[in-house]
Short mmCIF file of C-alpha atoms and ligand atoms in Angstrom, two decimals:
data_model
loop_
_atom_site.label_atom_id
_atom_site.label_comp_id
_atom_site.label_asym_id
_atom_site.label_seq_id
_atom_site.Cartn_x
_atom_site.Cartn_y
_atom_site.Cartn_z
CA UNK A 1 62.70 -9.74 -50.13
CA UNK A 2 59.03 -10.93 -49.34
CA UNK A 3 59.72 -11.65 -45.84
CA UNK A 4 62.05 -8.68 -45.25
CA UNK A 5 59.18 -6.53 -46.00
CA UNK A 6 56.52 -8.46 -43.90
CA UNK A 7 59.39 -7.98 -40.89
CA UNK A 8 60.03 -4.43 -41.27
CA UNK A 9 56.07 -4.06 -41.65
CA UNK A 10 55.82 -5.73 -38.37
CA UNK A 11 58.55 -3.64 -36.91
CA UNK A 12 56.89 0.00 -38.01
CA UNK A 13 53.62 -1.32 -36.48
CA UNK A 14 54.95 -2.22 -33.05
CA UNK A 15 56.60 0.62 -33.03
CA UNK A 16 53.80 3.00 -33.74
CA UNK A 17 51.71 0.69 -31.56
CA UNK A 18 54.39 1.71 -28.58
CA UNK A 19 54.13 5.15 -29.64
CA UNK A 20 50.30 5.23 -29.88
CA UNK A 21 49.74 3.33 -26.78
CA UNK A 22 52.42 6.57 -24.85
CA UNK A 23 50.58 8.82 -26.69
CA UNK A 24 46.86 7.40 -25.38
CA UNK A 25 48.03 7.48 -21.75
CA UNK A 26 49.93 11.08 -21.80
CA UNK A 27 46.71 12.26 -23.35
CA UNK A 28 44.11 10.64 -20.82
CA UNK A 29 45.95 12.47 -17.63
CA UNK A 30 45.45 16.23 -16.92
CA UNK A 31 42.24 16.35 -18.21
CA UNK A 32 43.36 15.51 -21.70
CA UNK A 33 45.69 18.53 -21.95
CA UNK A 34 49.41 18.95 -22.75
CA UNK A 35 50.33 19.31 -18.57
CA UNK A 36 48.34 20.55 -15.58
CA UNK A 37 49.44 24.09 -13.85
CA UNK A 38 48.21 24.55 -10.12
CA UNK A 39 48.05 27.87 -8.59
CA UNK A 40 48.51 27.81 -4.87
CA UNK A 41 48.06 30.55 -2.50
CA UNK A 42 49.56 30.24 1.40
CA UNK A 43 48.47 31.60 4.69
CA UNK A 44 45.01 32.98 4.64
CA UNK A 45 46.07 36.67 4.15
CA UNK A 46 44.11 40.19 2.95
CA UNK A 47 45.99 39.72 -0.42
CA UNK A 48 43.99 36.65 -1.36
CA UNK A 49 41.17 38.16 -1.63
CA UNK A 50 41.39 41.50 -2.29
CA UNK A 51 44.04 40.89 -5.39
CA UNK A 52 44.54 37.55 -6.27
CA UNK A 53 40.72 36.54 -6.35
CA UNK A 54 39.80 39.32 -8.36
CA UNK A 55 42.66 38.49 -10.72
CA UNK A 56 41.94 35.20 -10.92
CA UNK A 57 37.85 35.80 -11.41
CA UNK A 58 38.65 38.35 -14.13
CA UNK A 59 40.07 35.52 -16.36
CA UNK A 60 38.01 32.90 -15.05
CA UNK A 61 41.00 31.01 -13.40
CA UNK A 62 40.86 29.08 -10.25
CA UNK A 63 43.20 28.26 -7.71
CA UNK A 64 43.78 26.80 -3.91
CA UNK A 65 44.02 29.07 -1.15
CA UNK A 66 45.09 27.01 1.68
CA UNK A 67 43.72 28.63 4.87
CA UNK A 68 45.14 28.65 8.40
CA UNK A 69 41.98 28.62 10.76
CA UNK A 70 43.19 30.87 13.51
CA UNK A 71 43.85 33.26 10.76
CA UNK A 72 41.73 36.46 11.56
CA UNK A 73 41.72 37.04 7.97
CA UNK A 74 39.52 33.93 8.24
CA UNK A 75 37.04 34.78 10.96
CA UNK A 76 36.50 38.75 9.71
CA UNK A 77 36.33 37.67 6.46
CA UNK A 78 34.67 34.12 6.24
CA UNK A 79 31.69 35.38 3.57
CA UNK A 80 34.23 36.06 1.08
CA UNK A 81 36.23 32.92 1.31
CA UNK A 82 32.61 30.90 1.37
CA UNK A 83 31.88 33.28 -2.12
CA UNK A 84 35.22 32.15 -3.35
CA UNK A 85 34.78 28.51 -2.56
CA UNK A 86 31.14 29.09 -4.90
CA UNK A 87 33.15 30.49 -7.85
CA UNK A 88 35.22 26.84 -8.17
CA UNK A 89 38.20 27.75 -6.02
CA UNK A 90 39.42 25.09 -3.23
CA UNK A 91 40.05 26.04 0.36
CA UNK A 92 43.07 23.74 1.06
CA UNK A 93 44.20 22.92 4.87
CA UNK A 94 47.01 24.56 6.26
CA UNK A 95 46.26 23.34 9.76
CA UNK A 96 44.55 25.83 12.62
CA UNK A 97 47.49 27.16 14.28
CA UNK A 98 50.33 26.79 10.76
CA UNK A 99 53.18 24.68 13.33
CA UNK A 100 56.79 24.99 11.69
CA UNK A 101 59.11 22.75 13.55
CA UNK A 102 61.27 25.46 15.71
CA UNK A 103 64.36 23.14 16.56
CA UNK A 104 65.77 23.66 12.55
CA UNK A 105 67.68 26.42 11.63
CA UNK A 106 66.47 29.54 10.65
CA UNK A 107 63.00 28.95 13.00
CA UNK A 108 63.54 31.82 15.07
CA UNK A 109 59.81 32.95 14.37
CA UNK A 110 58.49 29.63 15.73
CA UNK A 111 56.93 30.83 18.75
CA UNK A 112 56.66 27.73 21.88
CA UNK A 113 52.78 27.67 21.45
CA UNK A 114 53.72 26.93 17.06
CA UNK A 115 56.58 24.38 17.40
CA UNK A 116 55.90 21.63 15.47
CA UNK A 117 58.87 19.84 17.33
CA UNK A 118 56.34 19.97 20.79
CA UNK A 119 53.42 18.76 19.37
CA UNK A 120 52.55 15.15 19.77
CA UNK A 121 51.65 13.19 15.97
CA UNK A 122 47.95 13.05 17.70
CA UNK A 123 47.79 16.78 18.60
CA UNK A 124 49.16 17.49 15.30
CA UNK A 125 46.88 15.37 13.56
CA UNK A 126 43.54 16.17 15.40
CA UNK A 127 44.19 20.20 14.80
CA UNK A 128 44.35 19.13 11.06
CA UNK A 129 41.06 17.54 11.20
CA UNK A 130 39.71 20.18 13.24
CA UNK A 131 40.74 22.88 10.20
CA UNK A 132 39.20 20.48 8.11
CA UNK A 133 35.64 20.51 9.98
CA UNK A 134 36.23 24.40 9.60
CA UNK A 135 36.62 24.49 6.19
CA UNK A 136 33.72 22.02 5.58
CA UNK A 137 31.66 24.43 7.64
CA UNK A 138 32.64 27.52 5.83
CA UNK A 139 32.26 25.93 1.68
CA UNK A 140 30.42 22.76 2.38
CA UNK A 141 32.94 20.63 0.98
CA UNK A 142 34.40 16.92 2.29
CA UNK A 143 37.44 16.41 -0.54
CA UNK A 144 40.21 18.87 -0.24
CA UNK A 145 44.21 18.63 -0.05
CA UNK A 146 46.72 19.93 2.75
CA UNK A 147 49.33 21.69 2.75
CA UNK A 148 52.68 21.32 4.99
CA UNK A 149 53.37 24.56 7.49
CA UNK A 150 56.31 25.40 6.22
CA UNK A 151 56.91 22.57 4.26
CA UNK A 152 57.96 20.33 7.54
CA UNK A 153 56.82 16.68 7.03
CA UNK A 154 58.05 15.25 10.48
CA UNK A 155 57.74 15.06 13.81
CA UNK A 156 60.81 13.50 15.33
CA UNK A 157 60.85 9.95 13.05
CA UNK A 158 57.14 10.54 12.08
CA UNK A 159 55.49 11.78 9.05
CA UNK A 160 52.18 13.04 10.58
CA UNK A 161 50.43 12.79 7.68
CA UNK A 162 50.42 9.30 7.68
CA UNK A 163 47.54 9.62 10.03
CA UNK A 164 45.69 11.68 7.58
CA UNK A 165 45.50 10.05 4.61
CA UNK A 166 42.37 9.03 4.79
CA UNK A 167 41.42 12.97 5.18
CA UNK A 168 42.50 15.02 1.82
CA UNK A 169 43.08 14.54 -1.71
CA UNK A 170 46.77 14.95 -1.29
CA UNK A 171 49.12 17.32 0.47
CA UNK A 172 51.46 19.45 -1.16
CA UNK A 173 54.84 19.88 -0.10
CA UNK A 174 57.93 22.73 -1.05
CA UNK A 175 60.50 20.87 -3.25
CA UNK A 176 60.76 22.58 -6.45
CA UNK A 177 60.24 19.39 -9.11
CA UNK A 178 58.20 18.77 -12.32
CA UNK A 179 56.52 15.63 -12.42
CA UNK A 180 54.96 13.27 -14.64
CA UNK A 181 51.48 11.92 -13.19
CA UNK A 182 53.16 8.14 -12.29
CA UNK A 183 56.20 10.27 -10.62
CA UNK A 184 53.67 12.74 -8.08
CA UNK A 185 54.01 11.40 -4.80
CA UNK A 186 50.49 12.74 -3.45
CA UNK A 187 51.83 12.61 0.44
CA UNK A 188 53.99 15.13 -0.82
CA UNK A 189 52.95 17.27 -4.04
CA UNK A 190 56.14 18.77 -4.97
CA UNK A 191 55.95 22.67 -5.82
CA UNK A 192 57.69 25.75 -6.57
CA UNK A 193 57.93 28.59 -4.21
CA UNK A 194 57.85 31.56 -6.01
CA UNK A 195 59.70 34.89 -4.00
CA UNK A 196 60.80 37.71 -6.45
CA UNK A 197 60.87 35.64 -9.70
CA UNK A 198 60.25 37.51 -13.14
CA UNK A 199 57.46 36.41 -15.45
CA UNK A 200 59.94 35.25 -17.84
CA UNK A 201 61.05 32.72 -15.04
CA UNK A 202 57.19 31.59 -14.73
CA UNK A 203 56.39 31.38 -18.07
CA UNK A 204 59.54 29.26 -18.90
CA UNK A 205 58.46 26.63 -16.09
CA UNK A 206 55.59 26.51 -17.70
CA UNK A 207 56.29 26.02 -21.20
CA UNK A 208 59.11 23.32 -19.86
CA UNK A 209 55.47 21.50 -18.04
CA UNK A 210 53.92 21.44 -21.70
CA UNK A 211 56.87 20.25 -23.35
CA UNK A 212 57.69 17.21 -20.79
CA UNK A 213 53.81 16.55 -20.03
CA UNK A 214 54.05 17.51 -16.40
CA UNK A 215 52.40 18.81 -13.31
CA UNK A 216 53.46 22.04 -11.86
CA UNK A 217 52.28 24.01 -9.02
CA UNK A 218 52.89 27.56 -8.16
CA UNK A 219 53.01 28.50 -4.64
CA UNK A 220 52.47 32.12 -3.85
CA UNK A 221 52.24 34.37 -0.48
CA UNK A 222 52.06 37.84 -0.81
CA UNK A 223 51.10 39.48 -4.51
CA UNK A 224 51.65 42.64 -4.56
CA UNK A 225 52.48 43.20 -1.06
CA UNK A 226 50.87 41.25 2.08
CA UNK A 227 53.92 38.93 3.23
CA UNK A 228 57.10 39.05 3.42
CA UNK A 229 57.30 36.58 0.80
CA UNK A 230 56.15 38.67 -2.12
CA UNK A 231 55.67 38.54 -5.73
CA UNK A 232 55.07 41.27 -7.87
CA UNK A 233 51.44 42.57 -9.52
CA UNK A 234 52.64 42.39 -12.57
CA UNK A 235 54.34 39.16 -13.34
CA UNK A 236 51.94 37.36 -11.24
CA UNK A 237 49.31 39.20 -14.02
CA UNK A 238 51.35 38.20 -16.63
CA UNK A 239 51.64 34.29 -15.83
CA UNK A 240 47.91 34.34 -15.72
CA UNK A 241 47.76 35.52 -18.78
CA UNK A 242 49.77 33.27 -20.34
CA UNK A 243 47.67 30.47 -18.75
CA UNK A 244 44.65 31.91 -20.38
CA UNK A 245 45.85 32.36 -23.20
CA UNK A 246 47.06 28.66 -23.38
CA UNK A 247 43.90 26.93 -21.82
CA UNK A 248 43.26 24.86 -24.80
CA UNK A 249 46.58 22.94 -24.17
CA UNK A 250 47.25 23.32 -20.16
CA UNK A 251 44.90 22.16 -17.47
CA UNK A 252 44.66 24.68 -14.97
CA UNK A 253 42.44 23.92 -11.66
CA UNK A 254 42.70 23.16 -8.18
CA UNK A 255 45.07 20.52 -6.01
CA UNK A 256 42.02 18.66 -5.27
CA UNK A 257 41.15 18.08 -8.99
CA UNK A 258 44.54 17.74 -10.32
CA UNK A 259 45.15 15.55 -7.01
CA UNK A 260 42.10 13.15 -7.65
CA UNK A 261 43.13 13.15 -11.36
CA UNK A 262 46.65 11.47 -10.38
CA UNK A 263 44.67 9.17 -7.91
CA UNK A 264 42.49 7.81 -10.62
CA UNK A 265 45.78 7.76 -12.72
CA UNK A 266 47.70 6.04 -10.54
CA UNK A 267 45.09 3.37 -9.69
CA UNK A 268 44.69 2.78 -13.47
CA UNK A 269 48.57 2.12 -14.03
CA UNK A 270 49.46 0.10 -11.06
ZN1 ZN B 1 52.38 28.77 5.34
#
């Protein structure tokens, strides 16, 4: 009887020393919140700052705006993105002239001077780099992520950005995936594209992130109008509100600092 109880004694406390040891490392990722939420804004475009900013500012939220350099929305309008940058929000690298790779399907927009499937890996890489001197020149920064034009990782056999490592944070990518922090693959942060969606749809990702202790990353073009890839005012209000409203238990902030906080992560559980 004696021993019986000493064994299931030992039992209960390896198992709540399992279970405590789970909980200690699910808690000491995303900032020591339930999940981390990124919000990711693409293309450099009149909508960033002239809605999403002020939405974002109003609840003191910050996101990643990831920048094209020849943008002119950059050049006419580089005091506002350096003001941005002040307030906490990243400028993320979406290379200088945004190459999509015009031999898949569907590319007929990829003009010759854009095709990703022209470009040598060098050329590629060095315009990267260049974007990032840009950036670093407009918000003073050396750590920020990339993201993929158009979500194309290749040219020919190569992934490009295995010459740019070295370079960001981490580079986000377009499959739609929750992760846990040991799962993100920071070559390729996976995301969801959000076209047309209803809050209910954004809100429900998000609660499903809290509940399985995961990253997830919006990724947003037009709000409101701006691109053809558009999401309305008012569900892209009412996500943020949720997010405020749940701050206590989600981590919301930039790529880079969600990025660096799977690095560390990572490193820690190798
Ligand atoms: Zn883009």
């Amino acid at each position: 009887m004696k021993l019986k109880h000493i064994l299931a004694t030992a039992l209960f406390a390896a198992f709540t020393l399992k279970a405590g040891a789970q909980q200690s490392t699910g808690l000491k990722v995303w900032n020591n919140k339930q999940c981390a939420v990124v919000l990711t804004y693409d293309d450099a475009i009149d909508v960033d700052l002239d809605t999403v900013l002020p939405a974002l500012d109003s609840l003191q939220l910050t996101g990643t705006f990831y920048l094209i350099g020849s943008s002119s929305v950059v050049n006419k309008r580089l005091d506002e993105w350096r003001a941005a940058a002040k307030r906490g929000h990243e400028l993320g690298n979406h290379a200088l002239f945004h190459p999509c790779d015009g031999s898949l399907p569907g590319r007929g927009f990829v003009t010759p001077d854009n095709d990703l499937s022209k470009y040598t890996v060098s050329r590629a890489v060095n315009e990267i780099r260049i974007n990032n001197t840009l950036l670093k020149a407009i918000d003073g920064k050396t750590v920020r992520t990339f993201a993929y034009p158009c979500g194309d990782l290749k040219i020919g056999d190569t992934y490009f950005y295995d010459g740019l490592k070295n370079d960001f944070a981490g580079a986000r990518g377009v499959t739609a995936a929750l992760q846990t922090a040991a799962e993100v693959d920071l070559t390729n942060i996976d995301c969801y594209p959000i076209m047309d969606k209803t809050a209910d749809y954004m809100i429900d990702l998000v609660k499903k992130a809290q509940q399985t202790h995961t990253l997830l990353v919006f990724l947003f073009h037009g709000v409101g109008g701006g691109h053809s890839i558009n999401e309305s005012l008012s569900a892209h209000s009412q996500l943020l509100h949720y997010l405020k409203a749940h701050e206590k238990e989600i981590w919301i902030s930039p790529m880079v600092d969600v990025a660096e906080n799977i690095k560390a992560y990572q490193q820690e559980h190798k």
